[in-house]
Coordinates of C-alpha atoms and ligand atoms in Angstrom, one line a residue:
M1 CA 37.9 -10.8 -9.0
M2 CA 38.1 -7.4 -10.6
A3 CA 38.8 -6.9 -14.3
V4 CA 42.3 -5.3 -14.6
P5 CA 42.0 -2.4 -17.1
P6 CA 44.2 -2.5 -20.2
F7 CA 47.7 -1.2 -19.4
V8 CA 47.5 1.4 -22.1
S9 CA 44.5 3.0 -20.4
V10 CA 46.6 3.9 -17.3
I11 CA 49.1 5.9 -19.3
T12 CA 47.4 9.3 -19.4
D13 CA 50.4 11.2 -20.8
S14 CA 50.8 9.9 -24.3
S15 CA 54.4 11.1 -24.5
L16 CA 55.2 8.4 -22.0
A17 CA 54.0 5.7 -24.4
E18 CA 56.8 6.6 -26.8
T19 CA 60.5 6.0 -26.8
G20 CA 63.0 8.7 -26.1
D21 CA 66.8 8.6 -26.7
I22 CA 67.8 5.0 -27.1
G23 CA 71.0 4.4 -25.0
T24 CA 70.9 0.7 -24.4
L25 CA 71.2 -2.2 -26.8
Q26 CA 70.1 -5.4 -25.1
I27 CA 71.1 -8.6 -26.9
N28 CA 69.4 -11.9 -26.1
L29 CA 71.7 -14.6 -27.4
G30 CA 69.3 -17.5 -26.8
R31 CA 67.1 -19.5 -24.6
M32 CA 69.6 -22.2 -23.6
C33 CA 70.6 -22.2 -19.9
N34 CA 72.2 -24.7 -17.5
L35 CA 69.4 -23.9 -15.0
S36 CA 65.5 -24.0 -15.2
C37 CA 64.4 -21.5 -12.6
K38 CA 60.8 -21.4 -11.6
H39 CA 60.5 -17.6 -12.0
C40 CA 62.0 -17.5 -15.6
H41 CA 59.9 -15.3 -17.8
L42 CA 61.5 -16.9 -20.9
G43 CA 61.2 -20.5 -19.9
A44 CA 64.9 -21.0 -20.6
G45 CA 66.6 -24.3 -19.8
P46 CA 69.1 -27.0 -20.9
K47 CA 66.8 -28.3 -23.6
R48 CA 66.1 -25.0 -25.4
R49 CA 68.0 -24.7 -28.6
E50 CA 67.2 -21.2 -29.9
M51 CA 70.5 -19.4 -30.5
M52 CA 71.3 -16.1 -32.3
T53 CA 72.8 -16.8 -35.8
G54 CA 76.3 -15.6 -36.6
D55 CA 74.9 -13.2 -39.1
A56 CA 72.6 -11.6 -36.4
V57 CA 75.6 -11.3 -34.0
D58 CA 77.5 -9.5 -36.8
A59 CA 74.6 -7.2 -37.4
C60 CA 74.5 -6.3 -33.7
L61 CA 78.2 -5.3 -33.9
E62 CA 77.5 -3.4 -37.1
L63 CA 74.7 -1.4 -35.3
L64 CA 77.1 -0.7 -32.4
R65 CA 79.6 0.7 -34.8
K66 CA 77.0 3.0 -36.5
H67 CA 75.1 4.2 -33.4
A68 CA 76.6 5.4 -30.1
F69 CA 75.0 3.2 -27.5
E70 CA 76.1 3.9 -23.9
T71 CA 75.3 0.4 -22.7
V72 CA 75.3 -3.0 -24.2
D73 CA 73.4 -5.6 -22.1
I74 CA 74.0 -9.2 -23.1
T75 CA 71.5 -11.7 -21.8
G76 CA 69.9 -15.1 -22.4
G77 CA 69.3 -18.0 -21.2
S78 CA 72.9 -18.3 -20.2
P79 CA 74.5 -16.0 -22.8
E80 CA 77.9 -17.5 -22.1
M81 CA 76.7 -20.8 -23.7
H82 CA 76.5 -19.1 -27.2
P83 CA 79.5 -20.1 -29.4
A84 CA 80.1 -16.5 -30.4
F85 CA 79.8 -15.1 -26.9
K86 CA 83.5 -14.2 -26.4
R87 CA 83.7 -12.8 -29.9
L88 CA 80.7 -10.6 -29.3
V89 CA 81.9 -9.4 -25.9
S90 CA 85.5 -8.7 -27.2
A91 CA 84.3 -6.8 -30.2
A92 CA 81.5 -4.9 -28.5
R93 CA 83.6 -3.8 -25.5
P94 CA 85.4 -0.9 -27.2
L95 CA 82.1 0.3 -28.8
C96 CA 80.2 1.2 -25.6
E97 CA 80.8 2.7 -22.2
N98 CA 79.3 -0.1 -20.2
L99 CA 79.1 -3.7 -21.2
I100 CA 76.8 -5.8 -18.9
V101 CA 76.7 -9.6 -19.0
R102 CA 73.8 -11.2 -17.1
S103 CA 75.0 -14.4 -15.6
N104 CA 73.5 -17.0 -13.3
L105 CA 76.9 -17.5 -11.7
T106 CA 76.8 -21.3 -11.6
L107 CA 77.9 -21.7 -15.2
L108 CA 81.2 -19.8 -14.4
L109 CA 82.4 -22.9 -12.4
E110 CA 81.7 -25.4 -15.1
P111 CA 84.4 -27.0 -17.3
G112 CA 84.7 -25.0 -20.5
Y113 CA 83.4 -21.8 -18.9
D114 CA 85.7 -21.5 -15.8
D115 CA 88.1 -19.1 -17.6
L116 CA 85.2 -16.5 -18.0
P117 CA 85.7 -14.6 -14.7
E118 CA 89.3 -13.7 -15.8
F119 CA 88.0 -12.9 -19.3
F120 CA 85.4 -10.6 -17.8
A121 CA 87.9 -8.9 -15.5
R122 CA 90.3 -8.3 -18.4
L123 CA 87.6 -6.4 -20.3
S124 CA 86.1 -4.6 -17.4
V125 CA 82.7 -6.3 -18.1
E126 CA 80.0 -5.4 -15.6
I127 CA 78.3 -8.5 -14.2
C128 CA 74.7 -8.7 -13.2
A129 CA 74.4 -11.9 -11.4
S130 CA 71.1 -13.5 -10.4
L131 CA 70.9 -14.5 -6.8
P132 CA 67.2 -14.6 -5.7
H133 CA 68.0 -14.7 -2.0
Y134 CA 70.9 -14.6 0.4
T135 CA 70.2 -18.1 1.8
K136 CA 69.8 -21.7 0.6
T137 CA 66.2 -21.0 -0.2
V138 CA 67.6 -20.1 -3.6
D139 CA 67.7 -23.9 -4.3
K140 CA 63.9 -24.1 -4.1
T141 CA 63.4 -21.9 -7.2
R142 CA 66.7 -22.7 -9.0
G143 CA 67.7 -26.3 -8.3
D144 CA 69.8 -28.4 -5.9
N145 CA 73.1 -26.9 -4.8
V146 CA 72.7 -23.7 -6.8
F147 CA 73.2 -21.4 -3.8
A148 CA 76.5 -23.0 -2.8
R149 CA 77.7 -22.9 -6.4
S150 CA 76.7 -19.2 -6.7
I151 CA 78.6 -18.3 -3.5
A152 CA 81.7 -20.1 -4.8
A153 CA 81.4 -18.1 -8.1
L154 CA 81.0 -14.9 -6.2
L155 CA 84.1 -15.5 -4.1
K156 CA 86.0 -16.2 -7.3
L157 CA 84.8 -12.9 -8.8
N158 CA 85.7 -11.1 -5.5
S159 CA 89.2 -12.5 -5.7
L160 CA 89.6 -10.9 -9.1
G161 CA 88.5 -7.4 -7.8
Y162 CA 84.7 -7.6 -8.6
G163 CA 82.5 -5.9 -6.0
R164 CA 85.5 -4.1 -4.5
G165 CA 85.0 -0.7 -6.2
C166 CA 86.8 -1.2 -9.6
L167 CA 85.0 -4.0 -11.3
S168 CA 81.2 -3.8 -11.1
L169 CA 79.2 -6.7 -9.6
N170 CA 75.5 -6.3 -9.1
L171 CA 73.2 -9.0 -7.7
V172 CA 69.6 -9.6 -8.9
F173 CA 66.7 -10.5 -6.6
N174 CA 63.4 -12.0 -7.8
P175 CA 60.6 -12.9 -5.3
G176 CA 60.2 -16.6 -4.7
G177 CA 56.5 -16.5 -5.7
A178 CA 53.5 -14.3 -6.7
F179 CA 54.4 -11.3 -4.6
L180 CA 56.2 -8.0 -5.1
P181 CA 59.8 -7.5 -4.1
P182 CA 60.5 -5.6 -0.8
S183 CA 62.2 -2.3 -0.7
Q184 CA 65.4 -2.5 -2.8
A185 CA 67.4 -0.3 -0.4
S186 CA 66.5 -2.3 2.7
L187 CA 66.9 -5.7 1.0
E188 CA 70.3 -4.6 -0.3
R189 CA 71.4 -3.9 3.3
E190 CA 70.3 -7.4 4.4
Y191 CA 72.1 -9.0 1.5
R192 CA 75.2 -7.0 2.2
D193 CA 75.3 -7.9 5.9
V194 CA 74.5 -11.6 5.6
L195 CA 76.7 -12.4 2.5
K196 CA 79.7 -10.6 4.1
R197 CA 79.2 -12.1 7.6
D198 CA 78.4 -15.7 6.5
Y199 CA 80.5 -16.1 3.4
G200 CA 82.8 -13.1 3.0
V201 CA 81.1 -12.1 -0.2
V202 CA 81.0 -8.4 -1.3
F203 CA 79.1 -6.8 -4.2
D204 CA 78.3 -3.3 -5.5
G205 CA 74.5 -3.2 -5.6
L206 CA 71.3 -5.2 -5.5
L207 CA 68.7 -4.9 -8.2
T208 CA 65.2 -6.1 -7.3
I209 CA 63.1 -7.3 -10.3
T210 CA 59.3 -8.1 -10.1
N211 CA 58.4 -11.5 -11.5
N212 CA 56.7 -11.0 -14.9
P213 CA 53.6 -13.1 -15.5
L214 CA 55.1 -14.7 -18.6
G215 CA 57.0 -17.8 -19.6
R216 CA 57.5 -20.4 -16.9
F217 CA 56.3 -18.1 -14.2
G218 CA 53.2 -17.3 -16.2
D219 CA 52.5 -21.0 -16.7
F220 CA 52.9 -21.6 -12.9
L221 CA 50.4 -18.8 -12.2
E222 CA 47.9 -20.3 -14.7
R223 CA 48.4 -23.8 -13.4
S224 CA 48.0 -22.8 -9.7
G225 CA 45.0 -20.5 -10.5
N226 CA 46.9 -17.5 -9.3
M227 CA 47.1 -15.5 -12.5
E228 CA 44.1 -13.2 -11.9
S229 CA 45.0 -12.5 -8.3
Y230 CA 48.6 -11.7 -9.2
M231 CA 47.5 -9.4 -12.0
E232 CA 45.2 -7.7 -9.5
K233 CA 48.0 -7.3 -7.1
L234 CA 50.2 -5.7 -9.7
Y235 CA 47.4 -3.4 -10.8
N236 CA 46.5 -2.3 -7.3
A237 CA 50.2 -1.4 -6.8
F238 CA 50.4 0.6 -10.0
N239 CA 52.6 3.6 -9.5
P240 CA 52.4 6.3 -12.2
A241 CA 55.6 7.8 -11.0
T242 CA 57.5 4.8 -12.5
L243 CA 56.2 5.5 -16.1
P244 CA 58.9 7.9 -17.2
G245 CA 61.6 5.4 -16.1
M246 CA 60.2 2.3 -17.9
M247 CA 63.3 0.8 -19.5
C248 CA 61.5 0.3 -22.9
R249 CA 61.6 4.1 -23.3
S250 CA 65.4 4.1 -23.7
Q251 CA 66.4 0.7 -25.1
I252 CA 65.9 -1.8 -27.9
S253 CA 66.2 -5.5 -27.3
V254 CA 67.3 -8.0 -30.0
G255 CA 65.9 -11.5 -29.9
P256 CA 67.8 -14.7 -30.9
D257 CA 66.2 -14.6 -34.4
G258 CA 67.2 -11.0 -35.0
S259 CA 63.8 -9.6 -34.3
L260 CA 63.7 -6.3 -32.4
Y261 CA 61.6 -5.7 -29.3
D262 CA 61.0 -2.9 -26.7
C263 CA 62.4 -5.2 -24.0
D264 CA 63.1 -8.8 -23.0
F265 CA 59.6 -9.2 -21.6
N266 CA 58.1 -8.3 -24.9
Q267 CA 60.3 -11.1 -26.4
A268 CA 58.5 -13.6 -24.1
A269 CA 55.2 -12.0 -24.9
E270 CA 56.0 -12.2 -28.7
L271 CA 55.4 -8.5 -29.3
P272 CA 58.1 -7.4 -31.7
I273 CA 58.7 -3.9 -33.0
A274 CA 56.9 -3.9 -36.3
G275 CA 58.9 -3.5 -39.5
A276 CA 62.4 -3.6 -38.0
T277 CA 65.0 -6.3 -37.4
I278 CA 68.6 -6.2 -36.4
F279 CA 69.4 -6.2 -40.2
N280 CA 67.3 -3.1 -40.7
A281 CA 67.3 -1.4 -37.3
D282 CA 67.5 2.3 -38.1
S283 CA 63.8 3.0 -37.8
A284 CA 63.6 1.4 -34.4
L285 CA 66.0 4.1 -33.1
D286 CA 63.7 6.9 -34.0
P287 CA 60.9 7.9 -31.6
R288 CA 58.1 5.2 -31.8
K289 CA 55.2 3.9 -29.9
I290 CA 56.0 1.2 -27.4
R291 CA 54.0 -2.1 -27.6
F292 CA 52.4 -2.5 -24.2
G293 CA 50.6 -5.5 -22.8
Q294 CA 49.1 -6.5 -19.4
H295 CA 52.5 -7.8 -18.3
C296 CA 53.7 -4.2 -18.2
Y297 CA 52.0 -3.8 -14.9
A298 CA 54.9 -5.8 -13.5
C299 CA 57.3 -2.9 -14.4
T300 CA 55.1 -0.2 -12.8
A301 CA 54.0 -1.8 -9.6
G302 CA 55.3 -0.3 -6.3
Q303 CA 58.9 0.8 -6.6
G304 CA 58.9 -0.2 -10.3
S305 CA 61.0 -2.8 -11.9
S306 CA 63.5 -3.0 -14.8
C307 CA 66.7 -4.8 -15.8
G308 CA 68.4 -2.1 -13.7
G309 CA 66.2 -2.9 -10.7
A310 CA 63.7 -0.6 -9.0
I311 CA 62.9 2.5 -11.1
K312 CA 64.3 5.9 -9.9
T313 CA 61.3 8.2 -9.5
Ligands
SF4_1 S1 66.0 -17.1 -14.8 FE1 68.1 -16.9 -15.8 S2 69.3 -18.6 -14.9 FE2 67.1 -19.0 -14.5 S3 66.4 -20.3 -16.2 FE3 65.9 -18.2 -16.8 S4 67.7 -17.5 -17.9 FE4 68.4 -19.3 -16.8
SF4_2 S1 57.3 -5.0 -20.0 FE1 58.6 -4.0 -21.5 S2 57.2 -2.7 -22.7 FE2 56.1 -3.3 -20.8 S3 56.6 -1.6 -19.4 FE3 58.1 -3.2 -19.0 S4 59.8 -2.6 -20.3 FE4 58.0 -1.5 -21.1

């Protein structure tokens, strides 16, 4: 096996190792989730209890009032399970242009959450819904019956106008193992054809995300002895053209305890932005050095990867 060089050594233009204009505030409300997917970089699941405090939720809203963020991106775990979820979404909606909620779809059918599709539609919330494949193979990585429940939730969202041009519905693909995603554009065509033909489901776009070697997926790589070969695969596919579009250059990410990070992956890697929290966030909005690690090769391999899918180069 070859030694993969430190990620910082492949960034030859130092300006790309710094943040630019921060346009996105990503808020991770907690690690609790009704699923326990094998590829989860955060190791989220039903037994996780970390949740953002009410004070930190208030501080996120305060920051949104003070600073003009174009996009607010609410994630988890299942962010919908946080008790302040609806309060946060309702208050944040008028404070940004786009408000994205990352949903695993299945929760939207469960008692106590089944009014959320209408709630999202009323507020024109953009939904990024994980659906790691267009067939039942999804159940292998996410659990029994998850695919069928995801399709039922998508049909409900379609019935409210999602994916039909006015309310935005994007699907998220993750590979089912230690390999890179295929071309986002061609996979999107496959998803579109099969989901329409077999289930009558429509959506706006497909976002492909490379599995990051952290959390539950990182544990799987270690256990199966595949960590080194996966890192080598990412390194061999390193594409310098993706560096300007790394999402950490234009966002900050708030963790459940109010710590600030460059991105959700750095939350999993426990690499916070030094000296700033959501209660004291101003300095994190100024240009600063990004905290990179070896996991960053997942963002820069092949077509690149971010919470917005492949990176435009
Ligand atoms: S990948 Fe998403 S849906 Fe799956 S366990 Fe993690 S947070 Fe939950
Ligand atoms: S993992 Fe985070 S810090 Fe590293 S390149 Fe990706 S977005 Fe940037």
